[in-house]
XYZ file of C-alpha atoms in Angstrom:
682
model
C 104.200 18.568 -35.343
C 103.357 18.135 -39.026
C 99.808 19.066 -40.004
C 97.590 16.053 -40.605
C 95.027 15.969 -43.417
C 92.155 13.522 -43.729
C 90.761 12.363 -47.057
C 88.765 9.255 -48.035
C 89.889 7.309 -45.015
C 93.591 8.130 -45.350
C 95.803 9.902 -42.844
C 98.978 11.366 -44.268
C 101.681 13.741 -43.127
C 101.715 16.903 -45.189
C 105.457 16.437 -45.843
C 104.433 13.438 -48.036
C 107.753 11.812 -47.099
C 106.053 8.649 -45.850
C 103.397 6.327 -47.182
C 99.840 7.500 -46.354
C 98.410 5.870 -43.229
C 94.872 4.542 -43.179
C 92.462 5.352 -40.369
C 91.995 2.415 -38.015
C 88.259 2.323 -38.760
C 89.008 1.963 -42.494
C 91.403 -0.904 -41.792
C 88.614 -2.581 -39.818
C 86.111 -2.030 -42.652
C 88.603 -3.677 -45.019
C 88.636 -6.732 -42.783
C 84.846 -6.958 -43.168
C 85.247 -6.969 -46.961
C 87.448 -10.080 -46.980
C 85.842 -13.514 -46.778
C 86.995 -14.493 -43.321
C 85.089 -13.609 -40.163
C 86.862 -10.494 -38.798
C 86.169 -11.568 -35.193
C 88.049 -14.858 -35.674
C 91.465 -13.380 -34.832
C 90.108 -10.491 -32.735
C 87.218 -11.446 -30.424
C 86.741 -7.754 -29.480
C 86.487 -6.671 -33.160
C 82.827 -5.585 -33.107
C 83.100 -3.929 -29.716
C 86.082 -1.866 -30.908
C 84.435 -1.011 -34.236
C 81.507 0.785 -32.624
C 83.782 2.897 -30.442
C 85.309 4.441 -33.560
C 84.012 7.373 -35.557
C 82.135 6.075 -38.606
C 83.601 6.870 -42.020
C 80.331 7.030 -43.975
C 81.958 8.070 -47.212
C 84.317 5.094 -47.252
C 81.724 2.522 -46.170
C 79.058 3.600 -48.693
C 81.661 3.951 -51.446
C 83.075 0.483 -50.798
C 79.629 -1.149 -50.936
C 78.873 0.626 -54.217
C 82.250 -0.224 -55.781
C 82.002 -4.010 -55.364
C 80.219 -5.942 -58.096
C 77.363 -8.330 -57.265
C 79.522 -11.458 -57.064
C 82.135 -9.786 -54.841
C 79.383 -8.573 -52.538
C 77.844 -12.060 -52.306
C 81.214 -13.453 -51.202
C 81.188 -11.207 -48.112
C 77.428 -11.528 -47.475
C 77.970 -13.321 -44.140
C 80.213 -10.523 -42.883
C 77.706 -7.843 -43.982
C 74.925 -9.809 -42.244
C 77.147 -9.936 -39.178
C 77.855 -6.185 -39.324
C 74.091 -5.509 -39.602
C 73.364 -7.796 -36.646
C 76.065 -6.187 -34.476
C 74.729 -2.718 -35.363
C 71.337 -3.726 -33.972
C 72.943 -5.215 -30.848
C 74.937 -1.991 -30.343
C 71.662 0.007 -30.283
C 70.988 -1.501 -26.867
C 74.373 -0.453 -25.452
C 74.662 2.018 -22.588
C 77.552 3.850 -24.273
C 75.687 6.361 -26.413
C 78.667 6.852 -28.729
C 78.284 3.171 -29.686
C 74.578 3.742 -30.369
C 75.342 6.766 -32.560
C 77.988 4.869 -34.520
C 75.645 1.918 -34.958
C 72.875 4.186 -36.305
C 75.232 5.889 -38.755
C 76.636 2.528 -39.892
C 73.085 1.255 -40.533
C 72.405 4.332 -42.694
C 75.557 3.618 -44.726
C 74.548 -0.049 -45.103
C 71.007 0.714 -46.268
C 72.193 3.350 -48.726
C 75.282 1.546 -49.993
C 73.602 -1.813 -50.617
C 70.603 -0.188 -52.300
C 72.823 1.844 -54.624
C 74.626 -1.376 -55.568
C 71.421 -3.352 -56.103
C 69.368 -0.820 -58.051
C 68.937 -3.189 -60.985
C 68.123 -6.290 -58.935
C 65.107 -7.255 -56.852
C 64.486 -6.036 -53.316
C 64.696 -9.569 -51.916
C 68.415 -9.662 -52.769
C 68.847 -6.501 -50.697
C 67.143 -8.103 -47.700
C 69.276 -11.220 -48.130
C 72.444 -9.129 -48.460
C 71.768 -7.091 -45.312
C 70.144 -9.608 -42.996
C 69.720 -12.995 -44.657
C 66.220 -14.184 -45.621
C 65.870 -16.452 -42.592
C 66.787 -13.727 -40.083
C 65.153 -10.687 -41.756
C 61.939 -10.676 -39.723
C 63.744 -11.010 -36.397
C 66.441 -8.431 -37.247
C 63.900 -5.828 -38.395
C 61.722 -6.483 -35.333
C 64.750 -5.855 -33.076
C 65.720 -2.751 -35.088
C 62.257 -1.191 -34.921
C 61.909 -1.957 -31.205
C 65.279 -0.305 -30.519
C 64.296 2.785 -32.547
C 60.970 2.907 -30.714
C 62.758 2.803 -27.337
C 65.264 5.496 -28.366
C 62.546 7.811 -29.753
C 60.308 7.466 -26.690
C 63.060 7.539 -24.065
C 64.619 10.453 -22.187
C 67.916 10.100 -24.018
C 69.874 12.587 -26.075
C 68.073 14.762 -28.630
C 70.895 14.198 -31.136
C 70.322 10.473 -30.817
C 66.602 10.869 -31.510
C 67.433 13.031 -34.489
C 69.721 10.320 -35.837
C 66.955 7.696 -35.379
C 64.655 9.829 -37.554
C 67.437 10.314 -40.119
C 67.871 6.520 -40.239
C 64.120 6.096 -40.811
C 64.170 8.741 -43.558
C 67.133 6.898 -45.093
C 65.265 3.623 -44.906
C 62.096 5.033 -46.481
C 63.853 6.825 -49.335
C 66.504 4.312 -50.461
C 64.400 3.311 -53.495
C 63.144 5.840 -56.065
C 59.682 4.297 -55.869
C 58.574 3.849 -52.252
C 56.142 1.055 -53.143
C 59.092 -1.040 -54.385
C 60.912 -0.721 -51.062
C 60.462 -4.231 -49.633
C 62.166 -3.323 -46.328
C 59.246 -0.971 -45.651
C 56.971 -3.990 -45.186
C 58.948 -4.799 -42.025
C 58.656 -1.161 -40.884
C 54.875 -1.430 -41.233
C 54.663 -4.754 -39.374
C 56.662 -3.336 -36.461
C 54.922 0.033 -36.281
C 56.606 3.023 -34.687
C 53.618 5.231 -35.519
C 52.871 6.022 -31.873
C 56.502 7.002 -31.207
C 56.393 9.407 -34.161
C 53.126 10.957 -32.937
C 54.583 11.344 -29.448
C 57.283 13.647 -30.860
C 54.601 15.923 -32.345
C 52.652 16.150 -29.094
C 55.588 17.466 -27.044
C 56.657 21.073 -27.677
C 60.320 20.422 -26.773
C 60.756 17.355 -29.005
C 58.686 19.016 -31.750
C 61.053 21.994 -31.697
C 63.998 19.703 -32.459
C 62.463 16.947 -34.567
C 59.075 18.162 -35.830
C 60.181 18.765 -39.396
C 61.780 15.334 -39.949
C 58.799 13.692 -38.234
C 56.214 15.381 -40.456
C 58.193 14.575 -43.628
C 58.549 10.957 -42.485
C 54.796 10.699 -41.841
C 54.054 12.227 -45.250
C 56.187 9.593 -46.978
C 54.839 6.709 -44.889
C 51.225 7.709 -45.496
C 51.315 6.212 -48.983
C 51.179 2.873 -47.164
C 49.035 1.248 -44.417
C 49.758 4.241 -42.154
C 46.943 5.971 -44.081
C 44.296 4.287 -41.902
C 46.208 5.153 -38.730
C 46.641 8.752 -39.803
C 42.937 9.143 -40.610
C 41.794 8.238 -37.081
C 44.250 10.292 -34.999
C 42.062 12.464 -32.778
C 44.491 13.606 -30.105
C 44.268 17.403 -30.107
C 47.837 17.986 -28.904
C 49.311 15.749 -31.613
C 47.198 17.297 -34.404
C 48.009 20.835 -33.220
C 51.692 19.848 -33.048
C 51.611 18.644 -36.642
C 49.828 21.840 -37.686
C 52.460 23.987 -35.971
C 55.341 22.188 -37.709
C 53.670 22.611 -41.120
C 52.868 26.236 -40.348
C 56.450 26.958 -39.324
C 57.916 25.394 -42.461
C 55.525 27.341 -44.734
C 56.136 30.562 -42.755
C 59.871 30.095 -43.153
C 59.388 29.824 -46.914
C 57.192 32.951 -46.947
C 59.789 34.848 -44.916
C 62.654 33.831 -47.199
C 60.645 34.882 -50.236
C 59.768 38.227 -48.663
C 63.430 38.867 -47.778
C 64.555 38.084 -51.334
C 61.789 40.245 -52.771
C 62.815 43.226 -50.616
C 66.449 42.630 -51.559
C 65.502 42.770 -55.233
C 63.421 45.905 -54.895
C 66.280 48.021 -53.599
C 69.555 49.196 -55.036
C 70.973 49.357 -58.523
C 68.757 46.649 -59.993
C 65.593 48.544 -59.076
C 66.929 51.757 -60.639
C 67.896 49.934 -63.795
C 64.471 48.347 -64.124
C 62.810 51.731 -63.724
C 65.060 53.164 -66.431
C 64.488 50.491 -69.042
C 60.899 49.622 -68.235
C 59.759 46.079 -67.569
C 62.393 44.409 -69.725
C 63.972 42.661 -66.763
C 60.865 41.687 -64.814
C 61.216 38.001 -65.731
C 64.839 37.952 -64.547
C 63.880 39.674 -61.330
C 61.254 37.045 -60.661
C 63.707 34.239 -61.278
C 66.071 35.748 -58.741
C 63.265 35.882 -56.183
C 62.535 32.204 -56.787
C 62.818 30.113 -53.598
C 62.761 26.329 -53.803
C 59.307 24.933 -53.058
C 58.661 22.439 -50.282
C 56.518 19.612 -51.660
C 57.173 17.349 -48.654
C 55.465 19.766 -46.247
C 52.646 20.403 -48.749
C 52.096 16.643 -49.044
C 51.927 16.419 -45.232
C 49.297 19.178 -45.187
C 47.326 17.525 -47.993
C 47.290 14.170 -46.198
C 46.198 15.777 -42.939
C 43.367 17.737 -44.606
C 42.320 14.927 -46.953
C 42.548 11.967 -44.579
C 41.743 13.324 -41.135
C 38.523 15.241 -40.509
C 39.769 16.183 -37.028
C 42.635 18.165 -38.563
C 40.294 20.725 -40.156
C 39.936 22.476 -36.770
C 43.740 22.948 -36.675
C 43.572 25.112 -39.827
C 41.748 27.828 -37.902
C 43.789 27.536 -34.684
C 44.987 31.086 -33.968
C 48.587 31.933 -33.116
C 50.688 35.107 -33.349
C 51.660 36.240 -36.847
C 55.111 34.641 -37.249
C 56.568 37.438 -39.342
C 56.021 39.811 -36.441
C 57.435 37.595 -33.705
C 61.099 38.245 -33.002
C 62.853 35.297 -31.454
C 66.609 34.786 -31.229
C 67.306 31.983 -33.674
C 69.836 29.638 -32.133
C 70.968 27.117 -34.733
C 69.902 23.554 -34.090
C 72.714 21.098 -34.826
C 70.362 18.549 -36.386
C 69.141 20.832 -39.166
C 70.249 19.574 -42.590
C 71.822 21.991 -45.014
C 68.951 21.844 -47.469
C 68.116 24.319 -50.244
C 66.114 27.407 -49.316
C 62.524 26.580 -48.516
C 63.160 22.878 -47.862
C 64.985 23.186 -44.556
C 63.083 23.090 -41.265
C 62.636 26.377 -39.398
C 65.269 26.836 -36.715
C 63.014 27.705 -33.785
C 59.565 26.747 -32.589
C 58.118 30.239 -32.377
C 54.694 28.728 -31.963
C 55.098 26.340 -29.076
C 51.859 27.759 -27.683
C 48.581 27.652 -29.560
C 46.986 30.293 -27.344
C 46.118 33.745 -28.638
C 48.726 36.426 -27.953
C 48.017 38.822 -25.099
C 49.092 41.870 -27.094
C 45.888 43.259 -28.690
C 47.934 45.063 -31.380
C 49.599 41.866 -32.582
C 48.025 40.470 -35.746
C 46.953 36.849 -35.238
C 47.377 34.264 -37.922
C 46.601 30.577 -38.473
C 47.750 27.692 -40.625
C 45.228 28.507 -43.349
C 46.474 32.109 -43.707
C 50.090 30.921 -43.835
C 49.102 28.348 -46.478
C 47.234 30.955 -48.571
C 50.286 33.236 -48.544
C 52.497 30.298 -49.504
C 50.097 29.384 -52.342
C 50.072 32.976 -53.613
C 53.864 32.777 -54.046
C 54.044 29.278 -55.517
C 51.148 29.841 -57.925
C 52.774 32.913 -59.490
C 55.209 30.895 -61.544
C 54.128 27.532 -62.961
C 56.779 27.283 -65.661
C 58.979 24.579 -64.138
C 57.684 21.149 -63.156
C 58.263 21.503 -59.377
C 56.309 24.743 -59.185
C 53.552 23.378 -61.424
C 53.240 20.354 -59.102
C 53.263 22.613 -56.037
C 50.550 24.845 -57.522
C 48.472 21.767 -58.363
C 48.882 20.413 -54.827
C 47.890 23.804 -53.359
C 44.708 23.757 -55.463
C 43.946 20.145 -54.474
C 44.282 21.131 -50.787
C 41.975 24.116 -51.376
C 39.509 21.777 -53.132
C 39.392 19.510 -50.046
C 38.924 22.575 -47.809
C 36.174 24.039 -50.050
C 34.224 20.755 -49.822
C 34.389 20.483 -46.038
C 31.358 21.692 -44.104
C 33.298 22.677 -40.977
C 36.048 24.407 -42.958
C 33.397 26.408 -44.809
C 31.798 27.402 -41.512
C 34.984 29.115 -40.268
C 35.940 30.415 -43.738
C 32.635 32.289 -43.880
C 32.441 33.218 -40.184
C 31.855 36.961 -39.883
C 33.382 36.971 -36.400
C 36.721 35.621 -37.678
C 38.146 38.444 -39.744
C 41.771 38.659 -40.903
C 43.955 40.818 -43.104
C 45.662 38.479 -45.562
C 48.409 40.070 -47.657
C 48.677 37.734 -50.625
C 51.637 38.073 -52.977
C 50.687 39.416 -56.385
C 52.547 38.944 -59.620
C 54.249 42.060 -60.987
C 52.298 43.140 -64.074
C 52.744 46.112 -66.359
C 49.264 47.515 -65.815
C 49.226 47.494 -62.020
C 51.483 48.577 -59.196
C 53.109 45.951 -57.004
C 52.077 47.454 -53.670
C 48.532 48.350 -54.669
C 46.964 46.058 -52.078
C 48.583 47.252 -48.842
C 45.366 48.487 -47.189
C 43.460 45.237 -47.180
C 40.409 45.301 -44.903
C 39.842 42.691 -42.223
C 37.455 40.144 -43.754
C 36.296 36.517 -43.435
C 38.947 34.120 -44.738
C 36.868 33.010 -47.721
C 37.560 36.455 -49.269
C 41.299 35.677 -49.303
C 40.609 32.297 -50.973
C 38.506 34.028 -53.649
C 41.180 36.725 -54.090
C 43.762 34.000 -54.640
C 41.572 32.311 -57.281
C 40.908 35.621 -59.065
C 44.625 36.427 -58.982
C 45.446 33.088 -60.596
C 42.782 33.485 -63.301
C 44.043 36.958 -64.230
C 47.763 36.150 -64.315
C 48.101 32.837 -66.194
C 46.571 33.497 -69.594
C 49.704 32.603 -71.518
C 51.068 30.411 -74.296
C 51.877 27.515 -71.923
C 48.291 27.503 -70.671
C 47.902 25.551 -67.376
C 44.465 24.124 -68.250
C 44.357 21.641 -65.355
C 45.063 24.403 -62.796
C 42.377 26.662 -64.300
C 39.777 23.900 -64.057
C 40.647 23.290 -60.384
C 40.628 27.012 -59.691
C 37.113 27.568 -61.114
C 35.882 24.441 -59.291
C 37.117 25.821 -55.934
C 35.110 29.029 -56.549
C 32.048 26.945 -57.504
C 32.242 24.839 -54.327
C 32.463 27.942 -52.121
C 29.447 29.493 -53.864
C 27.470 26.245 -53.466
C 28.049 26.506 -49.695
C 26.970 30.180 -49.700
C 23.806 29.335 -51.629
C 22.991 26.366 -49.367
C 23.590 28.264 -46.111
C 22.368 31.646 -47.446
C 25.636 33.380 -46.580
C 25.674 36.925 -47.953
C 29.351 37.611 -48.369
C 30.482 41.231 -48.726
C 32.953 40.642 -51.496
C 33.825 42.585 -54.657
C 32.185 40.019 -56.920
C 32.712 42.253 -59.930
C 36.439 41.414 -59.894
C 35.607 37.718 -60.186
C 33.088 38.305 -62.996
C 35.573 40.452 -64.892
C 38.344 37.814 -64.505
C 36.025 35.037 -65.750
C 34.890 37.065 -68.790
C 38.509 37.807 -69.694
C 39.267 34.096 -69.399
C 36.485 33.273 -71.897
C 37.873 35.977 -74.170
C 41.349 34.401 -73.961
C 40.015 30.904 -74.771
C 38.356 32.237 -77.921
C 41.351 34.289 -79.059
C 43.552 31.191 -78.786
C 40.995 28.616 -79.930
C 43.160 27.129 -82.720
C 46.264 26.604 -80.582
C 44.448 25.463 -77.435
C 42.152 22.973 -79.179
C 45.169 20.974 -80.356
C 45.971 20.234 -76.681
C 42.829 20.661 -74.564
C 39.069 20.441 -74.437
C 38.563 24.163 -73.826
C 34.779 23.662 -73.749
C 35.010 21.890 -70.403
C 36.559 25.017 -68.848
C 34.174 27.331 -70.757
C 31.213 25.315 -69.417
C 32.460 25.615 -65.822
C 32.808 29.404 -66.243
C 29.357 29.834 -67.858
C 27.761 27.707 -65.144
C 29.355 29.918 -62.490
C 27.529 32.845 -64.108
C 24.377 30.692 -64.176
C 24.770 30.136 -60.422
C 24.826 33.916 -59.885
C 21.876 34.484 -62.263
C 19.688 31.689 -60.829
C 20.542 31.801 -57.119
C 22.262 35.185 -56.692
C 19.319 36.541 -54.695
C 20.110 33.969 -51.950
C 23.805 34.832 -51.466
C 24.697 38.179 -53.088
C 25.063 40.836 -50.352
C 22.626 43.462 -51.728
C 20.046 43.874 -54.514
C 22.478 46.290 -56.201
C 25.037 43.434 -56.479
C 22.484 41.567 -58.559
C 22.016 44.658 -60.758
C 25.812 44.901 -61.198
C 25.915 41.270 -62.381
C 23.401 42.054 -65.144
C 25.248 45.254 -65.980
C 28.525 43.305 -66.379
C 26.877 40.678 -68.627
C 25.284 43.348 -70.828
C 28.431 45.475 -70.899
C 30.555 42.523 -72.050
C 27.860 41.012 -74.269
C 30.249 40.853 -77.240
C 32.333 38.164 -75.483
C 29.265 35.990 -74.819
C 27.947 36.580 -78.358
C 31.279 35.493 -79.832
C 31.410 32.434 -77.579
C 27.897 31.474 -78.716
C 28.900 31.792 -82.390
C 31.983 29.647 -81.789
C 30.200 26.812 -79.921
C 27.297 26.893 -82.369
C 29.728 26.494 -85.276
C 31.449 23.515 -83.631
C 28.277 21.872 -82.325
C 26.714 21.803 -85.823
C 29.826 20.162 -87.331
C 30.428 16.446 -86.967
C 33.899 16.992 -85.419
C 35.336 15.695 -82.132
C 34.108 18.773 -80.203
C 30.434 18.474 -81.220
C 29.138 17.162 -77.883
C 31.368 19.368 -75.666
C 30.429 22.521 -77.643
C 26.704 21.627 -77.532
C 26.776 21.631 -73.708
C 28.121 25.203 -73.718
C 25.437 26.237 -76.256
C 22.718 25.002 -73.887
C 24.393 26.588 -70.844
C 24.385 30.018 -72.542
C 20.566 30.166 -72.806
C 19.960 32.518 -69.842
C 22.967 34.769 -70.519
C 21.709 35.193 -74.096
C 18.179 35.875 -72.822
C 19.541 38.655 -70.560
C 21.553 40.236 -73.391
C 18.686 39.994 -75.898
C 16.240 41.402 -73.361
C 18.220 44.372 -72.036
C 20.239 45.505 -75.059
C 17.249 46.817 -77.079
C 15.887 48.510 -73.913
C 19.219 50.286 -73.351
C 19.436 51.360 -77.001
C 15.855 52.612 -76.879
C 16.527 54.582 -73.659
C 19.596 56.180 -75.276
C 17.641 57.096 -78.418
C 14.659 58.586 -76.537
C 16.947 60.654 -74.291
C 19.371 61.579 -77.124
C 22.394 60.202 -75.214
C 25.233 58.707 -77.255
C 27.084 57.142 -74.290
C 25.101 56.000 -71.237
C 26.705 56.149 -67.808
C 26.835 53.070 -65.577
C 24.092 54.498 -63.363
C 21.800 55.060 -66.386
C 22.313 51.491 -67.619
C 21.631 50.157 -64.094
C 18.407 52.212 -64.051
C 17.261 50.519 -67.292
C 18.151 47.094 -65.836
C 16.239 47.727 -62.586
C 13.086 48.878 -64.367
C 12.969 45.941 -66.809
C 13.382 42.839 -64.635
C 9.634 42.118 -64.662
C 9.462 41.298 -68.343
C 12.589 39.070 -68.403
C 11.980 35.316 -68.794
C 14.667 32.854 -67.741
C 14.809 29.051 -67.851
C 15.370 27.067 -64.680
C 18.567 25.050 -65.051
C 19.077 21.903 -62.992
C 22.160 20.752 -61.150
C 23.988 24.099 -61.018
C 24.702 23.643 -57.312
C 25.860 20.028 -57.691
C 29.482 18.953 -58.047
C 31.587 15.817 -58.085
C 33.472 15.466 -54.821
C 37.261 15.199 -54.870
C 38.603 11.660 -55.014
C 42.298 10.763 -55.044
C 41.835 7.347 -56.640
C 42.075 6.705 -59.515
C 42.266 10.221 -61.051
C 45.188 11.585 -59.043
C 47.055 8.306 -58.407
C 49.722 8.913 -61.068
C 50.281 12.498 -59.884
C 50.844 11.460 -56.262
C 53.048 8.518 -57.235
C 55.345 10.858 -59.174
C 55.195 13.523 -56.450
C 56.203 11.072 -53.703
C 59.042 9.828 -55.933
C 60.286 13.397 -56.403
C 60.038 14.126 -52.648
C 61.792 10.858 -51.833
C 64.733 11.734 -54.128
C 64.958 15.198 -52.594
C 64.845 13.891 -49.006
C 67.478 11.259 -49.830
C 69.733 13.965 -51.238
C 69.228 16.269 -48.258
C 69.350 13.817 -45.353
C 72.674 14.981 -44.065
C 74.155 12.583 -41.551
C 77.339 14.600 -41.323
C 75.429 17.516 -39.791
C 75.505 15.437 -36.626
C 79.176 16.078 -36.277
C 81.076 13.945 -33.799
C 82.164 17.141 -31.985
C 78.554 18.053 -31.172
C 77.856 14.531 -29.983
C 81.000 14.320 -27.880
C 80.070 17.597 -26.228
C 76.594 16.276 -25.521
C 77.923 12.977 -24.188
C 80.829 14.511 -22.244
C 79.477 12.968 -19.061
C 79.970 9.469 -20.489
C 83.162 7.749 -19.399
C-alpha cells in the first residue's frame, strides 16, 4: 500500500500519480465557508462534523485568509458552527466534546486574528451574533463549569483550561477583550479554585489554572481573589507556584553545572575571565513572568496567603521522584513550562530529620537571586522588578515579618551569586542556618554590589534599599536583635555612594541620583539613631562608627558634591539640599572622632592604627559626641499599585498574554492520547 502523507488538510499518495485528496473534515469546513447552510442538503452535517478529528491549522488559516466582506457573507454559518460547538459540549460522546472544544479554540483565535484592526463588537457579532451573544456565552461557561467540576477525563479538563487561556489571550491587551465581559458575568472562579484544592487535579492542571487566575485577576476577579480564605485552595496555589519556580531553579542549576565542566571550563581558566559574559548567556534560562505575577497577586491581594509563604515542605531539589510525562504539558521554552510531577502533594513536614525543609519563600528567594543577576534584557529587568515588588509587599507585612525574623525558624538558603573577578563562585557553600530575613538581606546586598554598571538600574536600586529600610523599621519597632553581618551591608551602601559620585555627570542626565543617595544616608541614620534598639551587641554599634570613620572620604566627597549643587540655582537644588541636611550626624561623627584618632596616633607614635585601636578610641569618646535627633527615619510610604505601577503591570500582562498565546499548544492533546483514554467509548 502506498505511503500516505498529510499536509494542510490534503491526503495524497506518495506516487503523485493522482490528484491530491482532501480530508473529509476539510471538505466539510469548505461547505461552511460557502453562503448556503451546510445542513440543508445533509441534516446530519453537524453531528458528523464533531465525530471527525479537528484540523486546527486549516480552520484557523481559512478564517485568517478571508477578508472582512467575505467573512461577513458566511457570518450565519460561523454563528451556526459556534452554536453547534456549544451544543456538542453537552454530548455523551467525549470525542465530540473534545472536537467541539478544539473547534472553539480555532474560532476564537482565527476570528480575532482576522479582526485585529476592527472593534471587539464585530468579533462578537461574527462568532455569535449580537442578539444571541449573552445566551451563547452563558451556555458555554456553564458547560465549561460542568466539565471542570465533573468526574470526567483529565484530558478534557485540560482542554477546557486551554480554551479559557485561548479566550483570555486572543487580544494583545486583555482590557480590550470584550468577550471577557461575558466570562466575568458567568463566573467559573469556583471551578478554577476547586482544581487547586485537589492534589490529583492540581498535579495535572495546577499550572494552567494559576496562569489563568493571574491573567484574570486584572479584572473583577481581583475582589474574589482577595477574599479566598480556604486553606487547602491557598496551599494548593502556593504549591503550584513553588513547583514552577523550583523547576526553573533546577534547570538553571543543571545548566550551570554543565557549563562548569569540560573543555569550556578549562578554556576559561586558561584565558582568564574573558568569556565570563558568554558563559552567563549560555546559562540563561527563560524567566517565568506568569508565575511571578500569580505570586505577586496572591501576596499583594490576599492577606491569608502570607501564611502559605512559610508553609514547610521537603526541599524539592533533594526529592527524587520518577517524572512520568504528562500529556497535557505544552512544549514551552525552558522555565515557562509547568513541572511534570507534583512532588509536593503533601504540605506536611518530611519524616526524615536529615532532609532539608524548604518553603515557597526560600524557593522564591533562590529564583530571585538567579533572575536579578542579569537585568540587561527587558524580560529579565521586568522579572527583577517584579521580584523586588513582591519583596516590598512581604517586607511591609506584619505577619510575614514575624516569621522572617523568627529565631525558631532557621534555614540554610543557598542564593546564586554572580561570578565576579574578585571572588570565588563557590565561596558561600557553608551557609549557617539562620532566620529567613538574613537571606533577604543577603539578596539585597548581592544586588547592590553587582549592578554598579553603565546601564544603571536606578529603579531597582531604589526598591532594593527600600526593602532593607522596611525590614529595619520592623526590627526597630519590635526590638529584634538580628545576628547578621551588618558590616557587609554598610560596605555595599558606601560603595554605592562612591559609584554615584564617580558617575555623577553621566547619571544626572538620566536620573535624580540624590533620591537614591538620600535613601542610603537615611539608612545609616537609622543605624546611628536607633541602632541600640536592634543591633545585636554593643560592639556592632562600635563597628558602625568605625566603618563611617574609616570611609569618611566618601561621605566628605558626597557632602562637597551636594553642597555645590544645593547652592546653585539648578534643577537639583532641592534634591541635593535634602541630602546635605541628612548628612548632619554622619559629619558630626567624622568631625568628632577623626581628630581623636589622629591625636591618639600622635601621642602613641603609631603611623597606622589597627582596627582594635580605632575601636578603642571610638568607645572611649562616645560621651562627648553630640548628635541631632532626626524625625521620620522609621516612616515610609506603603506600596501602592495604582497609579504608580499601573503602566508596568499593563505592559507585563500584555507580554505574558502574548507568551501564553504562543505556548498554548492544543496539538499536545494528540488524538492518539485521547482515543486511548476514551477507548471504552463505543
